[in-house]
């Protein structure tokens, strides 16, 4: 009769139970591992042989068949080693274990029998809790992470010998008792604060509004004006994560092997700032066995893309679906994996390639500026369509009232601060527009046609403000430069 030992595997960010079935047959001594395991699973045959010999037992000189059920799902990782070794010893009669079905085993074996830490412990422990497993044995280095789940007795061991002695009832193992202070990452020394920012009061006010509503944000400014500094401090003003959010973020980082400080609960919202040369798989997620990308690592936190215009168009277009759906689905041969990606999207860029437009330091041509800003047009397309849809839903009377309010606001502004009359305002705007065209177009025939068109528009004040409102014409500030 085959021996069945319980272990776990990971699919997406969730774990699921795996039964390790061990059967010995007469024949040439060989180990066969079946069940769609990757190269790390197949290499477990050499590790468990060396670990069993180092623990004082003799590996059986028989044909050993190890099956990982369910066999129709691909499995990866080296954390099946401990369950395989226990199954071989039980099948050979070297140890006698009562109520083996009550135990779950997670751990990688070294050649001298020690247990190495594994990633993805938290989702696997949660899967064991849902399955009703009472005791789970893990490497001692993973005790803190495993202890975050309540309702399961977690036992940690240093080597295979300690596991065998516990199963035989000779020792009770090392139980984990995690204090509340030890559950969270010790990040008090790395927490940033907005008090470090000097100036930029208007930008900070906009950041507070964006953080309060969970809105995405684009900051455009010269190099060194504080865009990155402010973005790094946005997670500090976001609400604290709930226990459910903390566990969800910790699961993602556990699967990725990125839990700092030796595995603990993440209670601070993550901040991810990938470089602009990051690949599409690194940003969205992927690989032969799908792993979370930056959009998932920023779940419940902030994803910051600095130098937005330097990212490739293909990468920026791929961000649309995770931003809208709050999740990302990655399809591979072994199945489709879904990772959460609910984050606050913060971006920053320079106004031009050199970064100093419209100052005197800027030497960029108009074509270079337009080309530089055009790289992010794909990201702005959804917002533009949304605005057009809102305007289409308004009645003609509502649109007229909106334009009249804008016109009256600008007239009041100029008559109050510059003591100008209404027609003087129109003439001033026309002059600014003509200056802007002359600066933008060098050819004489192009400039004359543009001036003729602007003159016709200026004579119709209603059309002027209508075009001006919807962004076709430049603002007064741009024309005055």
Short mmCIF file of C-alpha atoms in Angstrom, two decimals:
data_model
loop_
_atom_site.label_atom_id
_atom_site.label_comp_id
_atom_site.label_asym_id
_atom_site.label_seq_id
_atom_site.Cartn_x
_atom_site.Cartn_y
_atom_site.Cartn_z
CA UNK A 1 0.00 0.00 0.00
CA UNK A 2 1.34 3.44 -0.95
CA UNK A 3 2.18 6.02 1.69
CA UNK A 4 0.46 9.41 1.29
CA UNK A 5 2.05 12.54 2.74
CA UNK A 6 0.46 15.96 2.50
CA UNK A 7 2.19 19.01 1.09
CA UNK A 8 1.22 22.14 -0.85
CA UNK A 9 1.85 23.99 -4.09
CA UNK A 10 1.19 27.51 -5.36
CA UNK A 11 -0.96 28.70 -8.23
CA UNK A 12 -1.11 32.46 -8.68
CA UNK A 13 -1.12 33.91 -5.17
CA UNK A 14 -3.04 31.03 -3.61
CA UNK A 15 -1.91 27.64 -2.41
CA UNK A 16 -3.56 24.27 -2.93
CA UNK A 17 -2.95 20.85 -1.32
CA UNK A 18 -0.75 18.25 -2.98
CA UNK A 19 -0.63 14.58 -1.98
CA UNK A 20 2.85 13.01 -2.13
CA UNK A 21 2.30 9.31 -2.87
CA UNK A 22 5.29 6.98 -2.35
CA UNK A 23 5.39 3.36 -3.50
CA UNK A 24 8.32 0.90 -3.54
CA UNK A 25 8.61 -1.94 -6.03
CA UNK A 26 11.12 -4.69 -6.58
CA UNK A 27 13.57 -3.93 -9.32
CA UNK A 28 16.58 -1.85 -10.21
CA UNK A 29 17.23 0.87 -7.59
CA UNK A 30 15.97 4.09 -9.14
CA UNK A 31 13.79 7.01 -8.11
CA UNK A 32 10.99 8.12 -10.45
CA UNK A 33 9.21 11.40 -9.67
CA UNK A 34 6.01 11.92 -11.65
CA UNK A 35 3.24 14.53 -11.56
CA UNK A 36 4.41 17.35 -13.90
CA UNK A 37 7.15 18.68 -11.67
CA UNK A 38 9.78 21.14 -12.89
CA UNK A 39 13.54 20.64 -12.82
CA UNK A 40 13.76 21.54 -9.12
CA UNK A 41 11.23 18.80 -8.31
CA UNK A 42 13.11 16.22 -10.39
CA UNK A 43 16.42 17.07 -8.70
CA UNK A 44 14.82 16.31 -5.33
CA UNK A 45 15.73 12.64 -5.84
CA UNK A 46 19.40 13.40 -5.22
CA UNK A 47 18.74 15.68 -2.26
CA UNK A 48 16.48 13.28 -0.36
CA UNK A 49 18.92 10.37 -0.83
CA UNK A 50 21.80 12.39 0.65
CA UNK A 51 19.62 13.81 3.47
CA UNK A 52 18.33 10.36 4.51
CA UNK A 53 21.87 8.94 4.58
CA UNK A 54 23.09 11.92 6.67
CA UNK A 55 20.23 11.36 9.13
CA UNK A 56 21.45 7.86 9.98
CA UNK A 57 19.08 5.85 7.77
CA UNK A 58 19.81 3.71 4.71
CA UNK A 59 18.04 4.61 1.51
CA UNK A 60 16.13 1.54 0.23
CA UNK A 61 17.70 -0.41 -2.64
CA UNK A 62 14.43 -0.67 -4.53
CA UNK A 63 12.56 1.05 -7.27
CA UNK A 64 10.91 4.11 -5.67
CA UNK A 65 8.00 5.84 -7.38
CA UNK A 66 6.93 9.25 -6.07
CA UNK A 67 3.77 10.81 -7.45
CA UNK A 68 2.61 14.39 -6.92
CA UNK A 69 -1.18 14.47 -7.10
CA UNK A 70 -3.11 16.02 -8.74
CA UNK A 71 -0.93 14.96 -11.67
CA UNK A 72 -2.57 17.22 -14.26
CA UNK A 73 -1.21 20.45 -12.71
CA UNK A 74 2.34 21.63 -13.22
CA UNK A 75 4.29 22.09 -10.01
CA UNK A 76 7.45 23.97 -9.23
CA UNK A 77 9.73 24.52 -6.27
CA UNK A 78 11.96 22.59 -3.93
CA UNK A 79 9.63 22.66 -0.91
CA UNK A 80 8.39 19.10 -1.64
CA UNK A 81 11.70 17.60 -0.41
CA UNK A 82 10.65 17.12 3.21
CA UNK A 83 7.35 15.44 2.34
CA UNK A 84 9.12 13.09 -0.10
CA UNK A 85 11.76 12.10 2.47
CA UNK A 86 9.13 11.39 5.16
CA UNK A 87 7.12 9.34 2.65
CA UNK A 88 10.14 7.22 1.72
CA UNK A 89 11.03 6.53 5.37
CA UNK A 90 7.44 5.60 6.22
CA UNK A 91 7.07 3.36 3.16
CA UNK A 92 10.31 1.55 3.97
CA UNK A 93 9.26 1.02 7.60
CA UNK A 94 12.09 3.02 9.11
CA UNK A 95 9.71 5.18 11.14
CA UNK A 96 6.20 4.64 12.42
CA UNK A 97 3.89 7.64 12.45
CA UNK A 98 0.43 7.74 13.92
CA UNK A 99 -2.13 10.02 12.28
CA UNK A 100 0.15 10.98 9.41
CA UNK A 101 -2.83 12.62 7.66
CA UNK A 102 -2.95 15.29 10.37
CA UNK A 103 0.46 16.63 9.30
CA UNK A 104 1.53 18.83 6.43
CA UNK A 105 5.17 19.16 5.36
CA UNK A 106 6.96 22.09 3.73
CA UNK A 107 10.70 22.42 3.37
CA UNK A 108 13.75 22.04 1.16
CA UNK A 109 16.46 19.59 2.21
CA UNK A 110 20.16 20.26 1.94
CA UNK A 111 22.64 17.44 1.36
CA UNK A 112 23.52 17.28 5.07
CA UNK A 113 19.87 16.99 6.15
CA UNK A 114 19.24 20.60 7.16
CA UNK A 115 15.99 22.35 6.28
CA UNK A 116 16.25 25.45 4.12
CA UNK A 117 13.76 28.30 4.04
CA UNK A 118 11.20 28.36 1.22
CA UNK A 119 9.17 31.11 -0.39
CA UNK A 120 5.39 31.11 -0.56
CA UNK A 121 4.94 29.75 2.97
CA UNK A 122 1.99 32.00 3.88
CA UNK A 123 -0.39 31.00 1.04
CA UNK A 124 0.47 27.34 1.58
CA UNK A 125 -0.29 27.56 5.30
CA UNK A 126 -3.61 29.22 4.51
CA UNK A 127 -4.41 26.38 2.10
CA UNK A 128 -3.61 23.86 4.84
CA UNK A 129 -5.89 25.69 7.26
CA UNK A 130 -8.77 25.55 4.78
CA UNK A 131 -8.09 21.85 4.19
CA UNK A 132 -8.38 21.11 7.92
CA UNK A 133 -4.78 20.08 8.54
CA UNK A 134 -4.01 20.46 12.23
CA UNK A 135 -0.20 20.50 12.24
CA UNK A 136 2.23 21.80 9.64
CA UNK A 137 5.98 21.29 9.84
CA UNK A 138 8.11 24.04 8.28
CA UNK A 139 11.80 25.08 8.34
CA UNK A 140 12.78 27.00 11.43
CA UNK A 141 13.65 30.05 9.31
CA UNK A 142 10.01 30.30 8.15
CA UNK A 143 8.42 30.22 11.61
CA UNK A 144 7.55 33.92 11.80
CA UNK A 145 5.80 33.95 8.45
CA UNK A 146 3.95 30.70 9.13
CA UNK A 147 2.82 31.96 12.54
CA UNK A 148 0.72 34.70 10.95
CA UNK A 149 -2.06 32.18 10.29
CA UNK A 150 -4.26 31.26 13.25
CA UNK A 151 -5.96 27.94 13.79
CA UNK A 152 -3.00 25.78 12.73
CA UNK A 153 -0.24 24.38 14.94
CA UNK A 154 3.06 25.34 13.35
CA UNK A 155 6.17 23.29 14.16
CA UNK A 156 9.60 24.45 13.08
CA UNK A 157 12.73 22.28 12.80
CA UNK A 158 16.35 22.73 11.89
CA UNK A 159 16.98 19.39 10.17
CA UNK A 160 15.37 16.13 9.08
CA UNK A 161 16.46 14.33 12.25
CA UNK A 162 14.37 16.68 14.40
CA UNK A 163 11.33 16.07 12.19
CA UNK A 164 11.70 12.29 12.54
CA UNK A 165 12.05 12.48 16.31
CA UNK A 166 8.89 14.62 16.49
CA UNK A 167 6.90 12.20 14.34
CA UNK A 168 8.01 9.32 16.58
CA UNK A 169 6.87 11.24 19.67
CA UNK A 170 10.33 11.74 21.13
CA UNK A 171 10.24 15.56 20.90
CA UNK A 172 7.47 18.11 20.62
CA UNK A 173 9.16 20.43 18.15
CA UNK A 174 9.56 24.17 18.25
CA UNK A 175 6.22 25.99 18.35
CA UNK A 176 5.99 29.56 17.25
CA UNK A 177 4.72 32.36 19.46
CA UNK A 178 4.83 35.68 17.64
CA UNK A 179 4.29 38.90 19.53
CA UNK A 180 2.32 41.68 17.90
CA UNK A 181 5.44 43.86 17.82
CA UNK A 182 7.36 41.15 15.99
CA UNK A 183 4.64 40.61 13.40
CA UNK A 184 5.26 43.88 11.58
CA UNK A 185 8.39 44.80 9.72
CA UNK A 186 10.79 47.01 11.59
CA UNK A 187 10.51 49.95 9.23
CA UNK A 188 10.23 52.79 11.69
CA UNK A 189 13.69 53.99 10.73
CA UNK A 190 12.83 54.09 7.03
CA UNK A 191 9.43 55.83 7.20
CA UNK A 192 9.48 59.08 5.22
CA UNK A 193 7.62 62.26 6.11
CA UNK A 194 6.27 65.24 4.18
CA UNK A 195 7.93 67.58 6.67
CA UNK A 196 11.15 66.99 4.72
CA UNK A 197 9.65 68.72 1.68
CA UNK A 198 10.33 72.45 1.51
CA UNK A 199 7.94 74.48 -0.62
CA UNK A 200 5.67 73.03 -3.33
CA UNK A 201 2.57 73.79 -1.25
CA UNK A 202 0.22 73.62 -4.24
CA UNK A 203 1.61 70.27 -5.32
CA UNK A 204 1.32 68.84 -1.81
CA UNK A 205 -2.30 69.99 -1.67
CA UNK A 206 -2.96 68.19 -4.96
CA UNK A 207 -1.23 65.07 -3.65
CA UNK A 208 -3.43 65.08 -0.55
CA UNK A 209 -6.55 65.30 -2.70
CA UNK A 210 -5.33 62.47 -4.93
CA UNK A 211 -4.49 60.29 -1.93
CA UNK A 212 -7.86 60.97 -0.32
CA UNK A 213 -9.74 59.85 -3.41
CA UNK A 214 -7.30 57.20 -4.64
CA UNK A 215 -6.78 59.09 -7.91
CA UNK A 216 -3.93 58.60 -10.35
CA UNK A 217 -1.59 61.53 -10.84
CA UNK A 218 0.92 62.94 -13.34
CA UNK A 219 3.55 65.46 -12.22
CA UNK A 220 5.39 67.52 -14.84
CA UNK A 221 8.30 69.69 -13.81
CA UNK A 222 11.98 70.47 -14.13
CA UNK A 223 14.62 68.06 -12.80
CA UNK A 224 15.25 68.49 -9.10
CA UNK A 225 11.98 70.23 -8.27
CA UNK A 226 10.91 67.43 -5.87
CA UNK A 227 8.68 65.12 -7.93
CA UNK A 228 10.34 61.89 -6.78
CA UNK A 229 10.73 63.10 -3.21
CA UNK A 230 7.02 63.82 -2.92
CA UNK A 231 6.00 60.57 -4.63
CA UNK A 232 8.05 58.52 -2.15
CA UNK A 233 6.09 60.04 0.73
CA UNK A 234 2.60 59.41 -0.63
CA UNK A 235 2.24 55.96 1.05
CA UNK A 236 2.76 57.62 4.43
CA UNK A 237 -0.49 59.62 4.15
CA UNK A 238 -2.61 56.74 2.87
CA UNK A 239 -4.88 54.93 5.37
CA UNK A 240 -3.39 52.01 7.27
CA UNK A 241 -3.98 48.61 5.74
CA UNK A 242 -6.54 46.28 7.26
CA UNK A 243 -5.51 42.82 8.44
CA UNK A 244 -6.93 41.30 5.26
CA UNK A 245 -4.94 43.72 3.09
CA UNK A 246 -1.77 43.03 5.09
CA UNK A 247 -2.10 39.29 4.54
CA UNK A 248 -2.82 39.78 0.85
CA UNK A 249 0.27 41.94 0.33
CA UNK A 250 2.40 39.58 2.42
CA UNK A 251 1.24 36.63 0.28
CA UNK A 252 2.39 38.37 -2.89
CA UNK A 253 5.79 39.21 -1.43
CA UNK A 254 6.14 35.71 0.00
CA UNK A 255 5.55 34.11 -3.40
CA UNK A 256 8.08 36.49 -4.96
CA UNK A 257 10.66 35.80 -2.23
CA UNK A 258 10.86 39.50 -1.34
CA UNK A 259 9.83 39.47 2.31
CA UNK A 260 12.50 41.50 4.12
CA UNK A 261 13.79 40.96 7.64
CA UNK A 262 13.38 37.21 7.56
CA UNK A 263 9.65 36.86 6.88
CA UNK A 264 7.15 39.00 8.81
CA UNK A 265 3.80 40.66 8.25
CA UNK A 266 3.86 43.69 5.96
CA UNK A 267 1.83 46.44 7.61
CA UNK A 268 3.11 49.35 5.54
CA UNK A 269 1.75 50.09 2.10
CA UNK A 270 4.27 49.10 -0.58
CA UNK A 271 5.99 51.63 -2.82
CA UNK A 272 7.39 50.36 -6.11
CA UNK A 273 9.42 52.51 -8.50
CA UNK A 274 10.70 50.41 -11.44
CA UNK A 275 13.34 51.82 -13.77
CA UNK A 276 12.20 52.98 -17.19
CA UNK A 277 14.12 50.17 -18.92
CA UNK A 278 12.14 47.48 -17.06
CA UNK A 279 10.79 44.80 -19.37
CA UNK A 280 7.12 44.13 -19.96
CA UNK A 281 7.23 40.87 -17.97
CA UNK A 282 8.96 42.60 -15.07
CA UNK A 283 6.26 45.27 -14.93
CA UNK A 284 3.15 43.19 -15.60
CA UNK A 285 4.37 39.76 -14.46
CA UNK A 286 5.28 36.61 -16.31
CA UNK A 287 7.93 33.95 -16.74
CA UNK A 288 7.69 30.23 -17.48
CA UNK A 289 5.90 29.86 -14.16
CA UNK A 290 3.98 33.11 -13.85
CA UNK A 291 5.29 35.37 -11.10
CA UNK A 292 3.90 38.71 -9.88
CA UNK A 293 5.19 41.83 -11.58
CA UNK A 294 5.59 45.38 -10.32
CA UNK A 295 1.88 46.13 -10.72
CA UNK A 296 1.09 43.28 -8.30
CA UNK A 297 3.95 44.07 -5.93
CA UNK A 298 2.43 47.57 -5.64
CA UNK A 299 -0.98 46.12 -4.71
CA UNK A 300 -2.68 48.22 -2.00
CA UNK A 301 0.16 50.70 -2.33
CA UNK A 302 1.75 53.08 -4.83
CA UNK A 303 3.28 52.37 -8.24
CA UNK A 304 5.57 55.25 -9.25
CA UNK A 305 6.89 55.58 -12.80
CA UNK A 306 9.54 58.27 -12.96
CA UNK A 307 10.54 59.61 -16.38
CA UNK A 308 7.25 58.37 -17.81
CA UNK A 309 8.09 59.44 -21.36
CA UNK A 310 11.18 57.18 -21.33
CA UNK A 311 9.09 54.02 -20.94
CA UNK A 312 8.32 52.16 -24.14
CA UNK A 313 4.92 52.62 -25.76
CA UNK A 314 4.26 48.88 -25.54
CA UNK A 315 4.89 48.90 -21.79
CA UNK A 316 2.63 51.89 -21.14
CA UNK A 317 -0.20 50.42 -23.21
CA UNK A 318 0.02 47.20 -21.20
CA UNK A 319 -0.75 49.16 -18.01
CA UNK A 320 -4.27 50.07 -19.12
CA UNK A 321 -5.92 46.77 -18.25
CA UNK A 322 -4.37 46.41 -14.73
CA UNK A 323 -5.31 50.02 -13.89
CA UNK A 324 -8.92 49.61 -14.99
CA UNK A 325 -9.63 46.04 -13.80
CA UNK A 326 -7.54 46.16 -10.59
CA UNK A 327 -6.14 42.75 -11.54
CA UNK A 328 -3.88 41.24 -14.17
CA UNK A 329 -4.30 37.85 -15.83
CA UNK A 330 -1.25 36.03 -17.20
CA UNK A 331 -1.85 33.04 -19.47
CA UNK A 332 0.70 30.26 -19.72
CA UNK A 333 0.70 26.69 -20.97
CA UNK A 334 0.02 25.40 -17.47
CA UNK A 335 -2.96 27.69 -16.97
CA UNK A 336 -4.06 31.25 -16.38
CA UNK A 337 -2.83 33.05 -13.27
CA UNK A 338 -4.61 36.10 -11.87
CA UNK A 339 -2.79 38.55 -9.61
CA UNK A 340 -4.34 41.58 -7.86
CA UNK A 341 -3.15 45.01 -8.96
CA UNK A 342 -5.14 47.65 -7.09
CA UNK A 343 -2.69 50.50 -6.66
CA UNK A 344 -2.41 54.27 -6.81
CA UNK A 345 -0.67 55.16 -10.06
CA UNK A 346 1.75 58.11 -9.70
CA UNK A 347 3.86 59.27 -12.61
CA UNK A 348 6.38 62.04 -13.23
CA UNK A 349 8.08 63.41 -16.30
CA UNK A 350 10.03 66.39 -17.58
CA UNK A 351 8.26 68.95 -19.78
CA UNK A 352 10.75 68.35 -22.61
CA UNK A 353 13.81 66.17 -23.37
CA UNK A 354 16.21 68.57 -21.63
CA UNK A 355 13.73 69.21 -18.81
CA UNK A 356 13.83 73.03 -18.71
CA UNK A 357 10.93 74.08 -20.97
CA UNK A 358 9.74 76.89 -21.12
CA UNK A 359 12.79 78.44 -19.45
CA UNK A 360 15.74 80.07 -21.19
CA UNK A 361 17.87 76.97 -20.58
CA UNK A 362 15.68 74.92 -22.91
CA UNK A 363 17.22 74.36 -26.35
CA UNK A 364 14.66 71.83 -27.56
CA UNK A 365 12.80 72.46 -30.78
CA UNK A 366 9.02 72.36 -30.95
CA UNK A 367 9.16 69.10 -32.89
CA UNK A 368 11.29 67.49 -30.17
CA UNK A 369 8.88 68.65 -27.46
CA UNK A 370 5.82 67.38 -29.32
CA UNK A 371 7.51 64.05 -30.05
CA UNK A 372 8.61 63.72 -26.42
CA UNK A 373 5.13 64.37 -25.02
CA UNK A 374 3.52 62.21 -27.67
CA UNK A 375 5.08 59.10 -26.11
CA UNK A 376 2.46 59.14 -23.35
CA UNK A 377 -0.53 59.81 -25.61
CA UNK A 378 -1.60 56.19 -25.24
CA UNK A 379 -1.94 56.58 -21.47
CA UNK A 380 -3.98 59.79 -21.91
CA UNK A 381 -6.28 58.35 -24.54
CA UNK A 382 -8.72 56.79 -22.07
CA UNK A 383 -9.01 60.06 -20.13
CA UNK A 384 -9.59 61.99 -23.34
CA UNK A 385 -12.39 59.68 -24.45
CA UNK A 386 -13.98 59.96 -21.02
CA UNK A 387 -14.03 63.74 -21.21
CA UNK A 388 -15.58 63.70 -24.67
CA UNK A 389 -18.25 61.32 -23.47
CA UNK A 390 -19.13 63.61 -20.59
CA UNK A 391 -19.46 66.59 -22.92
CA UNK A 392 -21.65 64.60 -25.32
CA UNK A 393 -24.02 63.80 -22.47
CA UNK A 394 -24.56 67.50 -21.74
CA UNK A 395 -27.32 69.45 -23.43
CA UNK A 396 -26.58 72.38 -25.74
CA UNK A 397 -27.83 74.78 -23.10
CA UNK A 398 -25.47 73.30 -20.46
CA UNK A 399 -22.50 73.61 -22.81
CA UNK A 400 -23.40 77.24 -23.53
CA UNK A 401 -23.64 78.05 -19.83
CA UNK A 402 -20.30 76.39 -19.20
CA UNK A 403 -18.59 78.40 -21.94
CA UNK A 404 -20.19 81.64 -20.72
CA UNK A 405 -18.87 81.02 -17.20
CA UNK A 406 -15.34 80.49 -18.56
CA UNK A 407 -15.54 83.62 -20.73
CA UNK A 408 -16.88 85.74 -17.89
CA UNK A 409 -14.20 84.42 -15.53
CA UNK A 410 -11.38 85.42 -17.85
CA UNK A 411 -12.94 88.82 -18.54
CA UNK A 412 -13.26 89.51 -14.82
CA UNK A 413 -9.68 88.39 -14.29
CA UNK A 414 -8.18 90.75 -16.86
CA UNK A 415 -10.44 93.73 -16.09
CA UNK A 416 -9.64 93.41 -12.39
CA UNK A 417 -5.89 92.92 -12.57
CA UNK A 418 -5.02 94.69 -15.79
CA UNK A 419 -7.86 97.32 -15.98
CA UNK A 420 -8.57 96.14 -19.54
CA UNK A 421 -11.76 96.30 -21.52
CA UNK A 422 -13.37 93.29 -23.16
CA UNK A 423 -12.10 93.98 -26.68
CA UNK A 424 -8.64 94.76 -25.40
CA UNK A 425 -8.63 91.33 -23.81
CA UNK A 426 -9.54 89.72 -27.14
CA UNK A 427 -6.85 91.73 -28.96
CA UNK A 428 -4.27 90.79 -26.34
CA UNK A 429 -5.17 87.10 -26.65
CA UNK A 430 -4.92 87.35 -30.43
CA UNK A 431 -1.47 88.94 -30.20
CA UNK A 432 -0.28 86.21 -27.85
CA UNK A 433 -1.53 83.53 -30.21
CA UNK A 434 0.23 85.13 -33.18
CA UNK A 435 3.49 85.30 -31.21
CA UNK A 436 3.10 81.65 -30.35
CA UNK A 437 2.57 80.73 -34.02
CA UNK A 438 5.58 82.76 -35.15
CA UNK A 439 7.74 81.02 -32.58
CA UNK A 440 6.43 77.58 -33.58
CA UNK A 441 6.48 77.84 -37.38
CA UNK A 442 9.58 79.06 -39.20
CA UNK A 443 8.23 78.95 -42.77
CA UNK A 444 6.74 82.22 -44.04
CA UNK A 445 3.78 80.74 -45.91
CA UNK A 446 2.76 78.58 -42.95
CA UNK A 447 2.91 81.60 -40.62
CA UNK A 448 0.78 83.77 -42.87
CA UNK A 449 -1.93 81.15 -43.18
CA UNK A 450 -1.96 80.63 -39.41
CA UNK A 451 -2.20 84.39 -38.77
CA UNK A 452 -5.11 84.68 -41.18
CA UNK A 453 -6.93 81.86 -39.41
CA UNK A 454 -6.25 83.32 -35.96
CA UNK A 455 -7.50 86.70 -37.08
CA UNK A 456 -10.75 85.18 -38.28
CA UNK A 457 -11.18 83.32 -35.01
CA UNK A 458 -10.43 86.42 -32.94
CA UNK A 459 -13.20 88.32 -34.70
CA UNK A 460 -15.64 85.72 -33.40
CA UNK A 461 -15.20 85.86 -29.66
CA UNK A 462 -17.58 82.94 -29.12
CA UNK A 463 -15.55 80.57 -31.30
CA UNK A 464 -12.33 81.80 -29.77
CA UNK A 465 -13.32 80.83 -26.27
CA UNK A 466 -14.97 77.61 -27.44
CA UNK A 467 -11.76 76.44 -29.12
CA UNK A 468 -9.70 77.77 -26.29
CA UNK A 469 -11.79 75.88 -23.70
CA UNK A 470 -11.36 72.54 -25.41
CA UNK A 471 -7.60 72.85 -25.66
CA UNK A 472 -7.16 73.42 -29.43
CA UNK A 473 -5.54 76.82 -28.94
CA UNK A 474 -2.73 77.57 -26.46
CA UNK A 475 -3.41 79.38 -23.22
CA UNK A 476 -2.54 83.01 -22.58
CA UNK A 477 0.41 81.99 -20.42
CA UNK A 478 2.03 80.04 -23.25
CA UNK A 479 1.43 82.77 -25.80
CA UNK A 480 2.86 85.47 -23.55
CA UNK A 481 6.25 83.79 -23.25
#
